[in-house]
Short mmCIF file of C-alpha atoms and ligand atoms in Angstrom, two decimals:
data_model
loop_
_atom_site.label_atom_id
_atom_site.label_comp_id
_atom_site.label_asym_id
_atom_site.label_seq_id
_atom_site.Cartn_x
_atom_site.Cartn_y
_atom_site.Cartn_z
CA MET N 1026 0.72 -4.56 -23.01
CA ASP N 1027 -2.49 -2.10 -22.84
CA PRO N 1028 -2.49 0.71 -22.00
CA LEU N 1029 -5.01 0.27 -18.67
CA TYR N 1030 -7.28 2.66 -21.20
CA LYS N 1031 -7.40 -0.62 -23.01
CA GLN N 1032 -8.41 -3.31 -20.12
CA TYR N 1033 -10.71 -1.22 -18.55
CA PRO N 1034 -12.50 1.33 -21.42
CA VAL N 1035 -14.76 4.17 -19.78
CA HIS N 1036 -18.26 5.13 -20.53
CA VAL N 1037 -19.95 8.54 -19.71
CA GLU N 1038 -22.59 9.60 -19.37
CA ASP N 1039 -23.53 11.96 -21.73
CA SER N 1040 -26.58 14.81 -21.34
CA LEU N 1041 -27.00 15.52 -24.86
CA ARG N 1042 -27.76 12.24 -25.76
CA ARG N 1043 -29.34 11.48 -22.63
CA SER N 1044 -27.26 7.57 -22.92
CA LYS N 1045 -24.10 6.81 -20.85
CA GLU N 1046 -21.67 5.66 -24.21
CA LEU N 1047 -18.54 4.92 -24.62
CA LEU N 1048 -15.55 7.31 -24.62
CA THR N 1049 -13.74 7.10 -28.09
CA PRO N 1050 -11.36 10.21 -28.14
CA VAL N 1051 -11.04 12.07 -31.70
CA SER N 1052 -7.45 11.15 -31.63
CA GLU N 1053 -6.65 8.36 -29.88
CA GLY N 1054 -5.21 7.58 -26.34
CA ARG N 1055 -5.69 11.68 -25.87
CA VAL N 1056 -8.57 13.33 -23.78
CA GLY N 1057 -9.41 16.74 -25.07
CA MET N 1058 -11.65 18.37 -21.04
CA TYR N 1059 -13.44 21.64 -21.21
CA VAL N 1060 -14.68 22.58 -17.79
CA CYS N 1061 -16.54 25.65 -17.60
CA GLY N 1062 -14.70 27.43 -14.83
CA PRO N 1063 -15.74 30.11 -12.61
CA THR N 1064 -17.43 33.45 -12.18
CA VAL N 1065 -14.31 35.25 -10.88
CA TYR N 1066 -16.60 38.41 -8.90
CA SER N 1067 -16.77 36.68 -5.22
CA ASN N 1068 -15.72 33.56 -3.13
CA VAL N 1069 -15.48 30.02 -4.69
CA HIS N 1070 -18.80 28.32 -1.86
CA LEU N 1071 -18.61 24.72 -1.59
CA GLY N 1072 -21.27 23.60 -4.23
CA ASN N 1073 -18.54 25.80 -6.62
CA ALA N 1074 -16.06 23.54 -5.43
CA ARG N 1075 -17.68 20.65 -5.54
CA THR N 1076 -18.56 20.65 -9.25
CA PHE N 1077 -14.16 21.16 -9.67
CA THR N 1078 -12.91 18.58 -7.38
CA SER N 1079 -16.02 16.54 -9.99
CA PHE N 1080 -13.61 17.23 -12.81
CA ASP N 1081 -10.45 17.20 -11.02
CA PHE N 1082 -10.84 13.44 -10.53
CA ILE N 1083 -11.92 12.84 -14.06
CA PHE N 1084 -9.53 14.38 -14.86
CA ARG N 1085 -7.11 12.32 -12.27
CA TYR N 1086 -8.54 9.45 -13.52
CA LEU N 1087 -8.42 9.73 -17.18
CA SER N 1088 -4.98 11.04 -16.54
CA HIS N 1089 -4.34 7.43 -14.95
CA LEU N 1090 -5.37 5.19 -17.28
CA GLY N 1091 -3.13 6.26 -19.49
CA TYR N 1092 -4.19 8.98 -22.07
CA LYS N 1093 -2.70 12.31 -22.54
CA VAL N 1094 -5.23 14.59 -21.44
CA ARG N 1095 -5.66 18.23 -22.16
CA TYR N 1096 -7.46 20.02 -19.75
CA VAL N 1097 -8.41 23.36 -20.62
CA ARG N 1098 -10.52 25.17 -17.77
CA ASN N 1099 -11.79 29.15 -18.73
CA ILE N 1100 -11.18 31.67 -16.00
CA THR N 1101 -14.89 34.13 -16.72
CA ASP N 1102 -13.33 38.41 -16.27
CA ALA N 1103 -15.64 39.62 -18.53
CA GLY N 1104 -19.44 39.20 -19.95
CA HIS N 1105 -21.67 37.18 -17.53
CA LEU N 1106 -24.33 39.31 -16.86
CA GLU N 1107 -26.51 39.28 -13.63
CA ASN N 1108 -29.21 38.01 -15.35
CA ASP N 1109 -29.56 34.69 -18.50
CA ALA N 1110 -31.71 37.33 -20.14
CA ASP N 1111 -28.66 39.96 -21.50
CA GLU N 1112 -29.30 41.98 -19.12
CA GLY N 1113 -28.59 43.86 -15.82
CA GLU N 1114 -25.06 44.52 -15.13
CA ASP N 1115 -21.04 42.52 -15.87
CA LYS N 1116 -21.49 40.52 -12.36
CA ILE N 1117 -17.87 41.75 -12.77
CA ALA N 1118 -17.62 45.64 -13.44
CA LYS N 1119 -20.87 45.54 -11.08
CA LYS N 1120 -18.63 44.48 -8.31
CA ALA N 1121 -16.18 46.97 -8.96
CA ARG N 1122 -18.02 49.76 -9.42
CA LEU N 1123 -19.60 48.74 -5.42
CA GLU N 1124 -15.58 48.26 -4.24
CA GLU N 1125 -14.31 51.30 -5.96
CA LEU N 1126 -11.90 49.38 -7.40
CA GLU N 1127 -10.91 47.84 -10.91
CA PRO N 1128 -12.92 45.22 -12.32
CA MET N 1129 -9.43 43.65 -13.47
CA GLU N 1130 -8.33 44.23 -8.72
CA ILE N 1131 -11.39 42.01 -8.75
CA VAL N 1132 -10.67 39.97 -10.97
CA GLN N 1133 -7.23 39.49 -9.37
CA ARG N 1134 -9.07 38.80 -6.03
CA TYR N 1135 -10.98 36.45 -6.98
CA THR N 1136 -8.25 34.42 -9.10
CA VAL N 1137 -6.37 33.72 -6.35
CA ASP N 1138 -9.09 32.58 -3.80
CA PHE N 1139 -10.35 30.16 -6.14
CA HIS N 1140 -6.26 28.95 -6.98
CA LYS N 1141 -6.05 28.81 -3.12
CA VAL N 1142 -9.24 26.83 -2.07
CA MET N 1143 -9.22 24.89 -5.53
CA HIS N 1144 -4.85 23.07 -3.89
CA GLN N 1145 -6.55 22.64 -0.28
CA LEU N 1146 -8.52 21.45 -1.53
CA ASN N 1147 -5.42 18.62 -3.89
CA ALA N 1148 -7.06 19.67 -7.23
CA LEU N 1149 -4.67 19.64 -9.52
CA PRO N 1150 -3.82 22.93 -11.84
CA PRO N 1151 -5.73 21.73 -15.52
CA SER N 1152 -3.59 22.71 -18.53
CA ILE N 1153 -4.65 25.48 -19.63
CA GLU N 1154 -6.83 28.49 -17.46
CA PRO N 1155 -7.89 30.97 -20.13
CA THR N 1156 -9.55 34.09 -19.52
CA ALA N 1157 -12.40 35.73 -21.58
CA THR N 1158 -10.44 39.03 -21.36
CA GLY N 1159 -7.05 37.21 -22.79
CA HIS N 1160 -9.34 36.00 -25.95
CA ILE N 1161 -11.53 38.95 -27.34
CA VAL N 1162 -9.75 39.06 -30.72
CA GLU N 1163 -10.80 34.89 -31.34
CA GLN N 1164 -15.03 35.92 -29.76
CA ILE N 1165 -14.88 38.89 -32.22
CA GLU N 1166 -13.82 36.92 -35.56
CA MET N 1167 -16.18 34.06 -34.03
CA ILE N 1168 -18.82 36.35 -34.32
CA GLN N 1169 -18.30 37.42 -37.71
CA ALA N 1170 -18.19 33.70 -38.15
CA ILE N 1171 -21.17 33.11 -37.57
CA ILE N 1172 -22.79 36.83 -38.75
CA ASN N 1173 -21.50 35.22 -42.15
CA SER N 1174 -23.30 31.90 -42.19
CA GLY N 1175 -26.69 33.90 -41.45
CA TRP N 1176 -27.58 32.91 -37.76
CA ALA N 1177 -26.53 36.40 -36.49
CA TYR N 1178 -27.50 39.62 -36.17
CA GLU N 1179 -26.40 43.62 -36.17
CA SER N 1180 -29.35 45.30 -33.35
CA ASN N 1181 -28.05 48.97 -32.98
CA GLY N 1182 -24.77 48.50 -31.38
CA SER N 1183 -25.00 44.67 -29.87
CA VAL N 1184 -25.21 41.26 -32.37
CA TYR N 1185 -27.80 38.12 -31.45
CA PHE N 1186 -27.92 34.66 -32.47
CA ASP N 1187 -31.37 34.43 -34.78
CA VAL N 1188 -32.26 31.25 -32.97
CA ASN N 1189 -35.34 31.17 -34.98
CA SER N 1190 -33.82 30.44 -38.39
CA TYR N 1191 -31.18 28.88 -36.75
CA ASN N 1192 -33.70 26.35 -35.92
CA HIS N 1193 -35.84 26.56 -39.05
CA ASP N 1194 -32.61 25.48 -40.77
CA GLY N 1195 -32.29 22.38 -39.18
CA GLY N 1196 -30.27 24.12 -36.05
CA THR N 1197 -30.83 21.70 -32.60
CA TYR N 1198 -32.08 24.61 -30.13
CA GLY N 1199 -33.59 23.21 -27.15
CA GLU N 1200 -31.99 19.54 -27.90
CA LEU N 1201 -29.22 19.59 -24.81
CA SER N 1202 -31.80 21.46 -22.28
CA GLY N 1203 -34.92 19.85 -23.71
CA ARG N 1204 -36.64 23.30 -24.08
CA LYS N 1205 -39.74 23.47 -26.68
CA MET N 1206 -38.75 26.36 -29.29
CA ASP N 1207 -42.68 27.93 -28.30
CA GLU N 1208 -41.22 28.39 -24.16
CA LEU N 1209 -38.44 29.89 -25.31
CA GLN N 1210 -40.07 32.59 -26.59
CA ALA N 1211 -43.06 33.02 -24.42
CA GLY N 1212 -41.48 35.07 -22.35
CA SER N 1213 -43.79 37.47 -20.60
CA ARG N 1214 -41.34 40.03 -19.33
CA ALA N 1215 -40.83 43.25 -21.27
CA LEU N 1216 -37.17 43.33 -20.56
CA ASP N 1217 -34.73 46.06 -21.51
CA GLY N 1218 -33.41 45.77 -24.65
CA GLN N 1219 -35.47 42.42 -25.51
CA ASP N 1220 -36.93 44.95 -28.10
CA GLU N 1221 -33.68 45.11 -29.69
CA LYS N 1222 -33.99 41.10 -30.36
CA ARG N 1223 -36.28 40.07 -33.02
CA ASN N 1224 -37.17 37.08 -30.81
CA LEU N 1225 -37.18 35.84 -27.49
CA ALA N 1226 -35.30 33.37 -27.46
CA ASP N 1227 -32.36 34.83 -29.47
CA PHE N 1228 -28.80 35.79 -27.11
CA ALA N 1229 -26.52 38.02 -26.95
CA LEU N 1230 -22.73 37.24 -28.16
CA TRP N 1231 -21.62 41.00 -28.27
CA LYS N 1232 -23.80 43.18 -26.41
CA LYS N 1233 -23.08 47.26 -27.04
CA ALA N 1234 -21.52 49.30 -23.97
CA SER N 1235 -23.32 51.33 -22.04
CA ALA N 1236 -21.36 55.42 -21.74
CA SER N 1237 -21.33 53.75 -17.68
CA HIS N 1238 -19.88 49.85 -18.39
CA ILE N 1239 -16.12 49.77 -17.53
CA MET N 1240 -15.39 46.34 -19.64
CA ARG N 1241 -15.16 47.88 -22.78
CA TRP N 1242 -13.47 47.48 -26.61
CA PRO N 1243 -13.38 48.50 -29.97
CA SER N 1244 -15.09 45.43 -32.94
CA PRO N 1245 -16.90 46.80 -36.35
CA TRP N 1246 -20.22 46.75 -34.15
CA GLY N 1247 -19.14 49.17 -32.30
CA ILE N 1248 -17.88 49.79 -28.01
CA GLY N 1249 -18.73 46.91 -26.04
CA PHE N 1250 -18.52 43.37 -24.82
CA PRO N 1251 -18.82 39.79 -25.55
CA GLY N 1252 -21.60 37.32 -24.08
CA TRP N 1253 -21.21 35.63 -21.89
CA HIS N 1254 -21.48 32.77 -23.25
CA LEU N 1255 -18.83 33.03 -26.26
CA GLU N 1256 -15.60 33.19 -24.95
CA CYS N 1257 -15.94 29.34 -24.03
CA SER N 1258 -17.01 28.69 -27.67
CA ALA N 1259 -14.30 30.66 -28.73
CA MET N 1260 -11.66 29.19 -25.92
CA SER N 1261 -12.87 25.76 -26.71
CA THR N 1262 -12.39 25.40 -30.35
CA LYS N 1263 -8.71 27.58 -29.68
CA TYR N 1264 -7.39 24.90 -27.68
CA LEU N 1265 -9.05 21.88 -28.45
CA GLY N 1266 -9.85 21.52 -32.28
CA GLU N 1267 -13.74 22.43 -33.83
CA GLU N 1268 -14.29 18.80 -31.84
CA PHE N 1269 -13.59 17.29 -28.98
CA ASP N 1270 -13.58 14.98 -26.51
CA ILE N 1271 -15.60 16.37 -23.30
CA HIS N 1272 -17.12 19.10 -22.24
CA GLY N 1273 -17.92 20.22 -18.09
CA GLY N 1274 -19.63 21.87 -15.67
CA GLY N 1275 -22.22 21.65 -13.71
CA MET N 1276 -26.06 20.89 -14.27
CA ASP N 1277 -27.12 24.41 -13.62
CA LEU N 1278 -25.26 25.90 -16.84
CA LYS N 1279 -26.55 23.29 -19.04
CA PHE N 1280 -29.35 25.92 -20.16
CA PRO N 1281 -28.62 28.78 -21.43
CA HIS N 1282 -24.93 28.63 -21.29
CA HIS N 1283 -24.07 25.05 -23.24
CA GLU N 1284 -27.35 25.30 -25.13
CA CYS N 1285 -25.55 28.40 -26.33
CA GLU N 1286 -22.37 27.15 -26.67
CA ILE N 1287 -23.33 24.34 -28.66
CA ALA N 1288 -25.45 26.26 -30.98
CA GLN N 1289 -22.25 28.93 -31.14
CA ASN N 1290 -19.91 25.94 -32.81
CA VAL N 1291 -21.77 24.35 -34.69
CA ALA N 1292 -23.35 27.61 -36.75
CA THR N 1293 -18.97 28.40 -37.04
CA ASN N 1294 -18.26 25.37 -37.82
CA GLY N 1295 -21.27 22.85 -38.61
CA LYS N 1296 -19.74 20.53 -35.71
CA LYS N 1297 -21.08 20.72 -31.89
CA GLY N 1298 -18.11 20.64 -29.72
CA ALA N 1299 -17.58 17.98 -27.60
CA LYS N 1300 -18.05 14.26 -28.62
CA TYR N 1301 -19.83 13.82 -25.25
CA TRP N 1302 -21.40 17.09 -22.64
CA MET N 1303 -20.74 15.23 -19.33
CA HIS N 1304 -22.38 17.47 -16.17
CA ALA N 1305 -21.63 17.57 -11.91
CA ASN N 1306 -25.03 17.38 -10.18
CA MET N 1307 -25.43 20.16 -6.93
CA LEU N 1308 -24.26 20.57 -3.43
CA THR N 1309 -27.18 21.34 -1.86
CA LEU N 1310 -27.82 23.17 1.98
CA ASN N 1311 -30.85 23.01 3.36
CA GLY N 1312 -31.86 20.37 0.81
CA LYS N 1313 -32.15 23.61 -1.28
CA ARG N 1314 -29.79 24.80 -4.55
CA MET N 1315 -26.44 26.18 -2.38
CA SER N 1316 -25.89 29.42 -4.04
CA LYS N 1317 -24.34 33.19 -4.20
CA SER N 1318 -27.09 34.49 -5.51
CA THR N 1319 -30.21 33.49 -2.86
CA GLY N 1320 -26.75 33.58 0.40
CA ASN N 1321 -27.49 29.81 0.45
CA THR N 1322 -23.90 29.73 0.89
CA ILE N 1323 -21.09 27.71 3.27
CA LEU N 1324 -17.71 28.97 2.25
CA PRO N 1325 -14.83 26.41 2.18
CA SER N 1326 -12.06 29.15 4.33
CA GLU N 1327 -15.62 28.32 6.70
CA LEU N 1328 -15.38 25.15 6.88
CA PHE N 1329 -12.12 24.23 7.01
CA ASN N 1330 -12.27 26.90 10.19
CA GLY N 1331 -15.02 26.60 11.55
CA ASP N 1332 -16.41 29.55 11.50
CA ASN N 1333 -19.73 28.52 10.39
CA PRO N 1334 -23.05 28.66 12.83
CA LEU N 1335 -23.82 25.36 10.69
CA LEU N 1336 -20.53 23.74 12.07
CA VAL N 1337 -19.42 22.35 15.59
CA LYS N 1338 -15.88 22.62 14.08
CA GLY N 1339 -13.54 22.80 11.25
CA PHE N 1340 -12.74 19.91 9.14
CA ASN N 1341 -8.93 18.56 7.06
CA PRO N 1342 -9.81 19.71 3.11
CA SER N 1343 -9.47 15.29 2.99
CA VAL N 1344 -11.69 15.01 4.31
CA VAL N 1345 -13.99 17.95 2.41
CA ARG N 1346 -12.76 15.75 -1.22
CA PHE N 1347 -13.51 12.50 0.83
CA PHE N 1348 -17.57 13.40 1.63
CA MET N 1349 -17.80 14.74 -1.39
CA MET N 1350 -16.29 11.67 -2.80
CA GLN N 1351 -18.66 9.57 -1.31
CA ALA N 1352 -21.80 10.86 -3.91
CA HIS N 1353 -21.09 10.22 -7.14
CA TYR N 1354 -20.87 13.72 -9.38
CA SER N 1355 -24.30 13.70 -10.90
CA SER N 1356 -25.98 13.13 -7.91
CA VAL N 1357 -27.70 15.09 -5.20
CA LEU N 1358 -25.36 15.92 -2.56
CA ASP N 1359 -26.59 17.52 0.89
CA PHE N 1360 -24.29 18.93 3.17
CA SER N 1361 -24.36 18.92 6.81
CA ASN N 1362 -22.36 18.87 9.65
CA ASP N 1363 -23.51 14.78 10.52
CA ALA N 1364 -22.28 14.28 7.49
CA LEU N 1365 -18.86 16.47 7.82
CA LEU N 1366 -18.38 13.99 11.36
CA ALA N 1367 -19.60 10.62 8.98
CA ALA N 1368 -16.67 11.75 6.56
CA GLU N 1369 -14.27 12.71 8.64
CA LYS N 1370 -14.88 9.04 10.46
CA GLY N 1371 -14.69 6.95 6.80
CA HIS N 1372 -11.53 9.54 5.92
CA GLN N 1373 -9.34 8.17 9.03
CA LYS N 1374 -10.49 4.88 9.20
CA LEU N 1375 -8.96 5.10 5.61
CA MET N 1376 -5.81 6.51 6.66
CA SER N 1377 -5.35 3.90 9.56
CA ALA N 1378 -5.63 1.43 7.20
CA TRP N 1379 -3.27 2.34 5.17
CA VAL N 1380 -0.32 3.45 7.10
CA LYS N 1381 -1.50 -0.67 8.92
CA LEU N 1382 -1.25 -2.17 5.59
CA GLN N 1383 2.67 -0.98 5.00
CA GLY N 1384 3.69 -2.42 8.55
CA LEU N 1385 2.73 -5.87 7.09
CA SER N 1386 4.05 -9.23 5.71
CA SER N 1387 3.62 -10.94 3.25
CA SER N 1388 2.07 -14.64 3.50
CA LYS N 1389 3.35 -17.47 1.41
CA GLU N 1390 0.20 -17.75 -0.96
CA SER N 1391 -2.33 -14.93 -1.99
CA THR N 1392 -6.07 -16.51 -0.69
CA TRP N 1393 -7.30 -12.71 -1.57
CA ASN N 1394 -8.05 -12.29 -4.43
CA LEU N 1395 -6.53 -9.09 -5.54
CA GLN N 1396 -6.70 -9.44 -9.24
CA ALA N 1397 -11.62 -10.43 -8.99
CA TRP N 1398 -10.32 -7.10 -6.28
CA LEU N 1399 -8.31 -4.82 -8.51
CA ASP N 1400 -11.10 -5.36 -11.70
CA LYS N 1401 -13.56 -4.48 -9.50
CA CYS N 1402 -12.33 -0.56 -8.96
CA TYR N 1403 -11.91 -0.52 -11.94
CA LEU N 1404 -14.26 -1.13 -13.73
CA SER N 1405 -16.41 0.40 -11.12
CA LEU N 1406 -14.78 4.16 -12.23
CA SER N 1407 -14.52 3.32 -15.95
CA ASP N 1408 -18.97 3.15 -15.25
CA ASN N 1409 -19.10 7.19 -15.56
CA PHE N 1410 -16.70 7.31 -12.26
CA ASN N 1411 -18.43 5.70 -9.94
CA SER N 1412 -16.17 6.55 -6.71
CA PRO N 1413 -18.52 5.60 -4.48
CA ILE N 1414 -18.35 1.83 -5.23
CA LEU N 1415 -14.33 2.40 -5.13
CA ILE N 1416 -15.19 3.76 -1.46
CA SER N 1417 -17.45 0.58 -0.91
CA HIS N 1418 -14.68 -1.42 -2.68
CA LEU N 1419 -11.67 -0.20 -1.21
CA PHE N 1420 -13.34 -0.45 2.21
CA GLU N 1421 -14.19 -4.31 1.77
CA ALA N 1422 -9.63 -4.29 1.27
CA ILE N 1423 -9.50 -2.28 4.46
CA LYS N 1424 -11.35 -5.19 6.27
CA MET N 1425 -8.90 -7.67 5.25
CA ILE N 1426 -6.47 -5.28 6.42
CA ASN N 1427 -7.80 -4.79 9.35
CA GLN N 1428 -8.06 -8.44 10.06
CA SER N 1429 -4.50 -9.00 9.36
CA GLU N 1430 -2.88 -9.46 12.81
CA ASN N 1431 0.73 -9.04 11.06
CA GLN N 1432 0.23 -11.01 7.60
CA ILE N 1433 -2.25 -10.11 5.12
CA PRO N 1434 -3.03 -12.39 3.21
CA LEU N 1435 -1.16 -11.40 0.12
CA GLU N 1436 2.60 -13.23 -1.58
CA GLN N 1437 5.17 -10.44 -2.01
CA SER N 1438 4.37 -10.42 -6.22
CA ASP N 1439 0.78 -9.55 -4.31
CA LEU N 1440 1.03 -7.15 -1.72
CA ASP N 1441 3.59 -4.86 -3.82
CA VAL N 1442 0.99 -4.39 -6.61
CA PHE N 1443 -2.06 -3.86 -3.98
CA ILE N 1444 0.03 -2.01 -2.53
CA GLN N 1445 1.11 0.46 -5.66
CA LYS N 1446 -3.10 0.22 -6.25
CA MET N 1447 -4.24 1.11 -2.80
CA ASP N 1448 -2.10 4.62 -3.68
CA ALA N 1449 -3.09 5.47 -6.53
CA PHE N 1450 -7.03 5.14 -6.03
CA ILE N 1451 -6.60 6.86 -2.20
CA PHE N 1452 -4.48 9.42 -3.32
CA ASP N 1453 -3.63 10.11 -6.93
CA ILE N 1454 -7.32 8.84 -8.02
CA LEU N 1455 -9.60 10.28 -5.43
CA GLY N 1456 -7.06 12.81 -4.39
CA LEU N 1457 -7.39 12.50 -0.91
CA GLN N 1458 -4.06 12.96 1.75
CA LEU N 1459 -2.76 11.91 4.30
CA ASP N 1460 -2.23 14.35 7.10
CA GLU N 1461 -0.13 12.78 9.36
CA GLN N 1462 1.55 15.75 10.41
CA GLY N 1463 -1.39 18.21 10.32
CA SER N 1464 -3.46 15.63 12.51
CA SER N 1465 -0.81 14.52 15.59
CA GLN N 1466 -0.31 18.84 15.82
CA SER N 1467 -4.26 19.00 16.21
CA ASP N 1468 -4.79 16.18 19.43
CA ALA N 1469 -1.57 17.59 20.54
CA LEU N 1470 -2.65 20.33 20.70
CA ASP N 1471 -6.07 19.42 22.14
CA LYS N 1472 -4.32 17.89 24.41
CA ALA N 1473 -2.73 21.36 25.62
CA MET N 1474 -5.90 22.92 25.45
CA ASP N 1475 -7.12 20.72 27.45
CA LEU N 1476 -5.25 21.20 29.94
CA VAL N 1477 -5.70 25.09 29.90
CA ILE N 1478 -8.80 24.93 30.33
CA THR N 1479 -8.79 22.79 33.65
CA LEU N 1480 -6.50 24.94 35.14
CA ARG N 1481 -8.80 28.37 34.28
CA ALA N 1482 -12.09 26.21 35.31
CA LYS N 1483 -9.93 25.95 38.36
CA ALA N 1484 -8.42 28.72 39.21
CA ARG N 1485 -12.20 30.20 38.64
CA GLU N 1486 -13.47 27.88 41.35
CA ASN N 1487 -10.06 29.35 43.65
CA LYS N 1488 -11.85 32.71 42.82
CA ASP N 1489 -8.16 34.15 41.79
CA TRP N 1490 -10.50 35.91 38.95
CA ASN N 1491 -6.83 37.40 38.25
CA THR N 1492 -4.83 33.67 36.76
CA ALA N 1493 -8.07 33.21 35.33
CA ASP N 1494 -8.64 36.67 32.97
CA ILE N 1495 -4.49 36.60 32.22
CA ILE N 1496 -5.30 32.77 30.54
CA ARG N 1497 -8.37 34.07 28.63
CA ASP N 1498 -6.94 37.74 27.91
CA GLN N 1499 -2.91 35.85 26.44
CA LEU N 1500 -5.06 33.13 24.98
CA ALA N 1501 -7.35 36.03 22.67
CA ALA N 1502 -3.98 37.71 22.36
CA ALA N 1503 -2.66 34.66 20.49
CA GLY N 1504 -5.97 34.43 18.26
CA ILE N 1505 -7.65 31.67 20.56
CA LYS N 1506 -10.98 32.26 21.75
CA LEU N 1507 -12.86 30.59 24.67
CA LYS N 1508 -16.50 29.80 24.73
CA ASP N 1509 -17.99 29.49 27.97
CA GLY N 1510 -21.28 27.17 27.59
CA ALA N 1511 -23.30 24.98 29.12
CA ASN N 1512 -21.20 21.63 28.92
CA GLY N 1513 -18.14 23.43 29.60
CA THR N 1514 -15.58 25.16 27.49
CA SER N 1515 -14.60 25.75 24.41
CA TYR N 1516 -12.05 27.21 22.21
CA GLU N 1517 -12.52 28.33 19.19
CA ILE N 1518 -8.81 29.91 16.60
P1 AMP Y 2963 -20.29 30.50 -12.05
O1 AMP Y 2963 -19.38 30.72 -11.51
O2 AMP Y 2963 -21.44 30.94 -10.76
O3 AMP Y 2963 -20.40 30.21 -13.54
O4 AMP Y 2963 -19.93 28.35 -11.22
C1 AMP Y 2963 -18.92 27.50 -11.51
C2 AMP Y 2963 -19.06 26.55 -12.01
O5 AMP Y 2963 -20.06 26.16 -10.05
C3 AMP Y 2963 -20.53 26.06 -12.81
O6 AMP Y 2963 -20.14 24.88 -12.97
C4 AMP Y 2963 -21.28 25.53 -11.22
O7 AMP Y 2963 -22.46 25.35 -12.82
C5 AMP Y 2963 -20.96 25.42 -10.74
N1 AMP Y 2963 -21.92 25.74 -9.64
C6 AMP Y 2963 -22.78 26.74 -9.15
N2 AMP Y 2963 -23.33 26.26 -7.62
C7 AMP Y 2963 -23.23 24.62 -8.09
C8 AMP Y 2963 -23.81 24.90 -6.69
N3 AMP Y 2963 -24.57 24.44 -4.94
N4 AMP Y 2963 -23.73 21.92 -6.50
C9 AMP Y 2963 -22.54 22.41 -7.81
N5 AMP Y 2963 -22.21 23.04 -8.71
C10 AMP Y 2963 -22.59 24.58 -8.81
ZN1 ZN Y 2964 -18.84 27.95 -20.15
#
């Protein structure tokens, strides 16, 4: 039988061509996918987590279809400056200075946090997770190749990509982001270090390290460190080849990061790197992009514990993942407590139907058209990974499950396929998790706490302040805080 990817060929939205394209991998049956990973100088926020969850879902679906996927997602542990115009401190070095730690202590701490969050969200680990600092040699080689091609120049110990001469020779810098060269060159600010550049649009491949810069390596141009854009070109080429299939990242990385990556790739080997450039859309909070630099963020841990004034309670990570999957990866998604509560209801409905399905028996003949339903599900996923449409088809199946008393209108062989496919869609592809134990434990805890809160209220009614205080203090010692409010008492762990 043909692999599923032949039955349901995938179309992807390609940001470079600005159209939906049939995915035709460089090598039959295999997909190479590179996704820009986090800069590990702070805890990942929910927006970052959304982008990585979107690509995890894409990785899961491509693997499910039978592709052998090599998924490379890097860790940026050097070279990402505070400002896109190649100025400011290295983000990691700055944090290390402020906290009086080694840069690698910062990197370790936030890499661990990143992995923990992605594990909680049930994201699969990538096939390879290379670091920028582990690939300095490859980056220096790439800079040398770009200098040899004539599109980079050294200036005062730094090396810059010469955007003007590259475009003059037929390069297409600006193609991905739609920016014009004259826009790029018209900078009104006189920036630090910009006088080293021939043109404002030029970007750093290598930066000379000042005496105080702690992350530094020797190079043919002196002691310095690589530019941020270079690491992704060097590592994607090393692990996926000069031409591979998908390059992903958040929308905000289109410019300058991916624009620069494409130029570096072409200048090194004549190819753009990926055949398809995919961009995940932003998670917003109060209508504004969730962003570390503006402080407009929620941390996944706050969402899981309910430890944030915007939330009435904590949410199971699978509910958070379901909330993300209810939106298409290329649409903006606005975060709110109400949206999470609605996702929790939907998630619960889906999981209850899944549990009910296990207890249903088959019918003599199938009166529900399983194949038509399966085709709809696969076609929505193969149409640029449309998770919300898939979920709407799952809910159609849930309706049928919920209408079934003991018997489902499917004969045994169809019922077996149906259960197997529901399992694949819900757990393998959407990556949701059935938290029976967690939810029954939290139900039991809620009931026990209701009882304790009632007993304390009774004690207070009877002016038995001693008992009321003991209850409150002992709970506090166990890490449970009682909160007295206008609508009664609630608790927080
Ligand atoms: P950074 O660590 O800043 O390099 O970002 C890691 C990833 O998170 C990148 O792919 C960004 O595009 C993505 N990202 C940053 N902010 C958001 C957001 N508000 N919503 C979705 N993705 C985001
Ligand atoms: Zn990157």
